[in-house]
Short mmCIF file of C-alpha atoms in Angstrom, two decimals:
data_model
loop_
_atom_site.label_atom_id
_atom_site.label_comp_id
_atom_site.label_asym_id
_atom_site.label_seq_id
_atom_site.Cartn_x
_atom_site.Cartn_y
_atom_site.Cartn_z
CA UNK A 1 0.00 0.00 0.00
CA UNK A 2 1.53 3.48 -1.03
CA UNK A 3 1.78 7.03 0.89
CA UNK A 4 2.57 5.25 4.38
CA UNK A 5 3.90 7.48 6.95
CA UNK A 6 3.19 5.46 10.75
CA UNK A 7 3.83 6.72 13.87
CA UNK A 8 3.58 5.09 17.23
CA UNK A 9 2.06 6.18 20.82
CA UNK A 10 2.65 4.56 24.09
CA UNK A 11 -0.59 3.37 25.82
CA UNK A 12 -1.30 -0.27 27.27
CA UNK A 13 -4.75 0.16 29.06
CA UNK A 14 -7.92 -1.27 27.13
CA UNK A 15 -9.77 0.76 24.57
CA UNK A 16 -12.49 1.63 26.36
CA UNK A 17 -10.79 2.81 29.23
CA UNK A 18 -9.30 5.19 28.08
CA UNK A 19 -11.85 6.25 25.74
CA UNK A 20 -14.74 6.85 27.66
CA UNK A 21 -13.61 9.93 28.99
CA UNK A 22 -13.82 11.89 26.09
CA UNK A 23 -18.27 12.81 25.97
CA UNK A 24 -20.29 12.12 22.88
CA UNK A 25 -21.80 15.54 23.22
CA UNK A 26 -18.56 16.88 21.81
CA UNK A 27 -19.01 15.23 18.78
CA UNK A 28 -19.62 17.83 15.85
CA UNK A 29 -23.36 17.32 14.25
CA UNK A 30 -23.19 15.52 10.51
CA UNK A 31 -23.13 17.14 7.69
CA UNK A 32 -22.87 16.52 4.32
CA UNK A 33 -20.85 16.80 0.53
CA UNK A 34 -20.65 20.48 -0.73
CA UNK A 35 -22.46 21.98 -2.99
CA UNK A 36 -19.73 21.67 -6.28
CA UNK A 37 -19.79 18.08 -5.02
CA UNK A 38 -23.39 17.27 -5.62
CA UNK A 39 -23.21 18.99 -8.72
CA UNK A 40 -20.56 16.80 -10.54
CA UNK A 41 -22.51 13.61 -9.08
CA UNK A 42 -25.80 15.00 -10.73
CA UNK A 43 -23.83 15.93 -14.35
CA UNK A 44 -22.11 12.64 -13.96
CA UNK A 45 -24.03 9.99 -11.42
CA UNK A 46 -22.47 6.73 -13.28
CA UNK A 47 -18.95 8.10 -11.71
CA UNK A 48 -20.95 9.81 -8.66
CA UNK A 49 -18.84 7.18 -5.71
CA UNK A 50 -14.85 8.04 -7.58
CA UNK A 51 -16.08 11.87 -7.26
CA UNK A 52 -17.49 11.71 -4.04
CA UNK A 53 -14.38 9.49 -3.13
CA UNK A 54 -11.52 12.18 -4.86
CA UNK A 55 -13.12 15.26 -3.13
CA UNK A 56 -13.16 13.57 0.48
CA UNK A 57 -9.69 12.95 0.40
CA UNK A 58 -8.62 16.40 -0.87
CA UNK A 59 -11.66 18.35 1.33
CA UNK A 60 -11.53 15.70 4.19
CA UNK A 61 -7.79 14.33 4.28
CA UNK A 62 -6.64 17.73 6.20
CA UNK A 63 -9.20 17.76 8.70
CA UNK A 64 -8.32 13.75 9.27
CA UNK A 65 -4.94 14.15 9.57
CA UNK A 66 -5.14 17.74 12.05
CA UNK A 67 -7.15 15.69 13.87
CA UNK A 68 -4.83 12.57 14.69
CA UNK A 69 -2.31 15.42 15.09
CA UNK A 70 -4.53 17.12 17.91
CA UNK A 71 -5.50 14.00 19.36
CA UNK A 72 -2.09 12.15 19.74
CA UNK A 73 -0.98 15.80 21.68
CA UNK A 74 -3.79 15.88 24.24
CA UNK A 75 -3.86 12.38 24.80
CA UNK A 76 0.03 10.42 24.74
CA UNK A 77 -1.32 7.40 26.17
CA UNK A 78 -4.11 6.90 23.10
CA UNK A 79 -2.26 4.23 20.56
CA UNK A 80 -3.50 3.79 17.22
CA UNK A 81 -6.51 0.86 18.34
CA UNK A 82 -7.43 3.62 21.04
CA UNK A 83 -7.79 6.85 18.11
CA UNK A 84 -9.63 4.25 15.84
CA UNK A 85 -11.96 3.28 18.14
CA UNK A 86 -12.19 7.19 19.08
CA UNK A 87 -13.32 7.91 15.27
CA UNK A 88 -15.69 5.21 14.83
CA UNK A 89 -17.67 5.27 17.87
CA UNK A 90 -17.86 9.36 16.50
CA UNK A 91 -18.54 8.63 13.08
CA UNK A 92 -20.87 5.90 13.69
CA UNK A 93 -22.79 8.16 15.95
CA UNK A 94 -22.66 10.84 13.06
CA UNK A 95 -24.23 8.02 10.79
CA UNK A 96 -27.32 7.67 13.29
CA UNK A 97 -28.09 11.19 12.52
CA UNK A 98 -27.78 11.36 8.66
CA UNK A 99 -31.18 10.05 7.89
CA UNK A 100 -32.73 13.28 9.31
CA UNK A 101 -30.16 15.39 7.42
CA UNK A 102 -32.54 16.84 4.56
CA UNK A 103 -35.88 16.53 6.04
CA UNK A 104 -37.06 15.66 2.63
CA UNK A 105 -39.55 12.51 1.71
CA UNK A 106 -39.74 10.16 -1.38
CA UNK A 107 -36.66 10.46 -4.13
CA UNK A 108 -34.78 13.75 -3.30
CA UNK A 109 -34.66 12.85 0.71
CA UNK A 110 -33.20 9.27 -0.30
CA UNK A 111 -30.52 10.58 -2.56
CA UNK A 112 -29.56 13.01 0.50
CA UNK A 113 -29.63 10.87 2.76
CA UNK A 114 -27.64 8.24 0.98
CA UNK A 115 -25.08 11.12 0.04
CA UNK A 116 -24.78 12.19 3.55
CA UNK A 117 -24.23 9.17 4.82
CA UNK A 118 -21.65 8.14 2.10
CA UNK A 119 -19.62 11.57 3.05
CA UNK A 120 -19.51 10.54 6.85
CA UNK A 121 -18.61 7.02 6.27
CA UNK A 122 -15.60 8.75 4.31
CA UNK A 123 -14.52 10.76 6.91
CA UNK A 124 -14.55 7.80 9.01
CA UNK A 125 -12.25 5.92 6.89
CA UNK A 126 -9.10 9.05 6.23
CA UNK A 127 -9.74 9.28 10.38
CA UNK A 128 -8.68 5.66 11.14
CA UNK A 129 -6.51 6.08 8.42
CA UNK A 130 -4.85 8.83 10.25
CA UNK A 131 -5.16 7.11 13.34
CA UNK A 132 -2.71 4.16 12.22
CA UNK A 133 -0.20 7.11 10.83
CA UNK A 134 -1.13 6.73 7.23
CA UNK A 135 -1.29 10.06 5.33
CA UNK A 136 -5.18 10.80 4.85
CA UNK A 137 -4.24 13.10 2.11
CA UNK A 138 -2.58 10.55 -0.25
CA UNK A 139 -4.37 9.63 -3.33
CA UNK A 140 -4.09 6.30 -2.54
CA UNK A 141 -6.98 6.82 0.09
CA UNK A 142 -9.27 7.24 -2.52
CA UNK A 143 -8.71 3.85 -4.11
CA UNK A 144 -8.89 2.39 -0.25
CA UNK A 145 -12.02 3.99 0.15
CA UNK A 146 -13.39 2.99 -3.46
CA UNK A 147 -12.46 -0.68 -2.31
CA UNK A 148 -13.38 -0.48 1.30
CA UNK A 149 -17.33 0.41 0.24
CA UNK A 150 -17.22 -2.28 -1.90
CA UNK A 151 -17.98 -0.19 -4.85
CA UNK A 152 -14.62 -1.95 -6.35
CA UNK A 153 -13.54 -5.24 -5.67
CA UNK A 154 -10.15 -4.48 -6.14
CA UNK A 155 -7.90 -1.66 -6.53
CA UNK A 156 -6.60 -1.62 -9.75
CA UNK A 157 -10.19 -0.90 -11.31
CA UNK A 158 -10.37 1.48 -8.24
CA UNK A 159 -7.59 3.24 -9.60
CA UNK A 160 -8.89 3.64 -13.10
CA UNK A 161 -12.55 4.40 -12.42
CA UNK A 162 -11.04 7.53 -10.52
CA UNK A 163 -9.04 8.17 -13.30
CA UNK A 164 -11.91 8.80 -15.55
CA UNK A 165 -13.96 10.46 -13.09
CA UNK A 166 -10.62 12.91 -12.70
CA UNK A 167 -10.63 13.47 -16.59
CA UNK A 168 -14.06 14.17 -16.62
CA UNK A 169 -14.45 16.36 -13.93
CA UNK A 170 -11.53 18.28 -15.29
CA UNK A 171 -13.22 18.61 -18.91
CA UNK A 172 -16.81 19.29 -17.97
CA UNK A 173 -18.90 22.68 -15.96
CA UNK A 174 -21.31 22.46 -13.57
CA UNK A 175 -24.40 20.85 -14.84
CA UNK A 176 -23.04 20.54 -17.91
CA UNK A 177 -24.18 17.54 -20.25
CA UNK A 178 -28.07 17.36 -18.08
CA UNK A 179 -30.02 19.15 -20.81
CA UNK A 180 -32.43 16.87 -22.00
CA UNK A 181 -32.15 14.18 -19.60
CA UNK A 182 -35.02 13.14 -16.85
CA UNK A 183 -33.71 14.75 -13.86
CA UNK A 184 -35.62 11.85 -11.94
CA UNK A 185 -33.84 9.60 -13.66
CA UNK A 186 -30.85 10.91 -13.10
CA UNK A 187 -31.73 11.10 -9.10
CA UNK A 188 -32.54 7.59 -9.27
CA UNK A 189 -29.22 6.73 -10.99
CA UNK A 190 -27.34 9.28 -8.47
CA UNK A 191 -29.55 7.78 -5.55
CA UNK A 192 -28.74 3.87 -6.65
CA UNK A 193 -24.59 4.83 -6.70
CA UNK A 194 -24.80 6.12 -3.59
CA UNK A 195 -26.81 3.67 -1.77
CA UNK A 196 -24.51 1.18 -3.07
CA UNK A 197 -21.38 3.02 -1.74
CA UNK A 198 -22.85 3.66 1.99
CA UNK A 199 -23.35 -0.18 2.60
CA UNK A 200 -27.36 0.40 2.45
CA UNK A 201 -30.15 -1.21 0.13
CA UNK A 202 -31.78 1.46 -2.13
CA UNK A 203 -34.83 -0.19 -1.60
CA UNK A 204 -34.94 0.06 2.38
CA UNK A 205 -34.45 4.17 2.03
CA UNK A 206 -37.31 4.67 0.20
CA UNK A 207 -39.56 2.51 2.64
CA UNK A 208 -37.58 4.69 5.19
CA UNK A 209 -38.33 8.24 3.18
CA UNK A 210 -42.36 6.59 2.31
CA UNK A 211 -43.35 5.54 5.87
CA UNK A 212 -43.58 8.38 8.59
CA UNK A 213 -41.67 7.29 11.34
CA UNK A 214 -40.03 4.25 10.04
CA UNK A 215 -36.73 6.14 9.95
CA UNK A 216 -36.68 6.80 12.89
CA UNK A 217 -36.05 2.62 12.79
CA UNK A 218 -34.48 1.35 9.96
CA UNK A 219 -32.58 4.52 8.75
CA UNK A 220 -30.62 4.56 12.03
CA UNK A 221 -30.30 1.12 12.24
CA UNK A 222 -29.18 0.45 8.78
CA UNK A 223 -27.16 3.44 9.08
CA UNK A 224 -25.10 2.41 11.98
CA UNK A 225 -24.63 -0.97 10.68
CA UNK A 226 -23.33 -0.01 7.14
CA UNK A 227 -20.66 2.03 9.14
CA UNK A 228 -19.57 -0.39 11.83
CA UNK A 229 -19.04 -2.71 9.08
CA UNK A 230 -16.85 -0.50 6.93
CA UNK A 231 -15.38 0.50 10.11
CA UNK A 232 -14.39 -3.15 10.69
CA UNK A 233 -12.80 -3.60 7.36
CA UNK A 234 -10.90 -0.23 7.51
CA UNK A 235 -9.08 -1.17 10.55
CA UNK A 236 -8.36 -4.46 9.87
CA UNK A 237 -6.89 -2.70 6.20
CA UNK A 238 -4.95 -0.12 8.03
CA UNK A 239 -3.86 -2.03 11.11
CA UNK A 240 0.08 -2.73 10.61
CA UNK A 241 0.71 -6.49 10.27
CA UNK A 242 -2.82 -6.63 8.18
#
C-alpha cells in the first residue's frame, strides 16, 4: 500500500478505558458533501462514488490528519486501536443522525440521505486512516475507500474508475451535459450509486423516506450498521501487520 507514513504512541490500558472519557456531546453534528460536489454527481451519477471518493480525500484528508495530530498531543497514552476506536464510535454516531439530514420525503430525501451518509462514512475511513499514521491526504486513500465500500472489488479498477472520473471532472462545468435528460432519472441513478457506496439497500431508504416514522427505525439502524461494518474492514486494512 503506497503514501505510508506510521507513527507510534505509548498506551497499554484497554480501549475503552481510556476512551470513555472523552463525551459524545462533543461530537460535531453531521453534515454533508458540498455543494460543487453534488453537482458533478448530478452531471455525472455513473462516476458519482470516484467523485465523491476524490473530493473527500482532498476536502476531508486535512481535517483527518489535524485531527490525529490534535488528538495524539492531548492524549500520549491513546495508541492507534485507542484513536480508531475514538473515530468510529464518532462517526458511527454521526451516521445515526444522517437520515434526518434533509428533512425531505420520497426520491430527493433518499438521494440526501444516501449522500450524507456516504460523506460521513468517508470521513470515518481518512480518520482511522490517520489514526494508524497513514497520510489521509494521499491519493491512494481514494482507491482504499473505493475498495473499502465495496464499490470496487479491487484496486486496480479502483484506480482507473477515478481516473476517468478525474478526466471528466476536469473537462466538464457544472451541470453541464443534463439538458435533456429526466432529472428523476438521473436522481434515481445518483440515488442507486450512492446507496450502493454507503453499505445500504436502495430499496430500504425509500420505505424509510415513504413511511412516517419508520426512519426513525431502519434509517438509524441500517445506518449504523453499514458504518460499523466498513469500520471493521478499515481497521483491519490499516492495522500494521494486516
Amino acid at each position: 500500500m503506497v503514501g505510508r507514513s506510521r507513527s507510534k504512541s505509548p498506551g497499554s490500558d484497554p480501549v475503552s478505558d481510556r476512551t470513555q472519557a472523552l463525551p459524545e456531546s462533543s461530537t460535531p453534528p453531521a453534515d454533508g458533501p458540498p455543494g460543487t460536489l453534488w453537482a458533478r454527481m448530478k452531471t455525472d451519477p455513473e462516476y458519482a462514488p470516484e467523485h465523491l471518493a476524490l473530493e473527500a480525500v482532498r476536502r476531508l484528508g486535512p481535517q483527518a490528519r489535524a485531527w490525529a495530530a490534535q488528538t495524539r498531543a492531548e492524549r500520549p497514552d491513546l495508541d492507534p486501536d485507542a484513536l480508531a476506536h475514538l473515530a468510529t464510535r464518532r462517526f458511527t454516531y454521526q451516521a445515526r443522525l444522517s437520515g434526518a439530514i434533509s428533512g425531505a420525503v420520497g426520491l430527493p430525501g433518499t438521494v440526501v440521505d444516501v449522500g450524507v451518509l456516504a460523506w460521513t462514512q468517508a470521513r470515518m475511513v481518512l480518520h482511522l486512516a490517520a489514526a494508524y499514521g497513514l497520510d489521509p491526504t494521499h491519493p491512494a486513500r481514494a482507491t482504499e475507500l473505493l475498495v473499502l465500500q465495496r464499490v470496487h472489488r479491487v484496486a486496480e479498477s479502483a484506480r482507473l474508475a477515478l481516473g476517468v472520473a478525474a478526466g471528466r471532472e476536469r473537462a466538464s462545468r457544472i451541470f453541464e451535459g443534463m439538458a435533456g435528460r429526466p432529472l428523476a432519472g438521473v436522481m434515481l441513478r445518483l440515488g442507486a450509486k450512492l446507496a450502493q457506496m454507503a453499505g445500504v439497500k436502495a430499496t430500504k431508504r425509500f420505505f424509510v423516506k415513504l413511511v412516517p416514522g419508520a426512519g426513525l427505525i431502519l434509517g438509524t439502524w441500517a445506518n449504523a450498521a453499514a458504518t460499523k461494518h466498513l469500520a471493521q474492514r478499515a481497521r483491519d486494512m490499516y492495522r500494521p501487520g494486516h
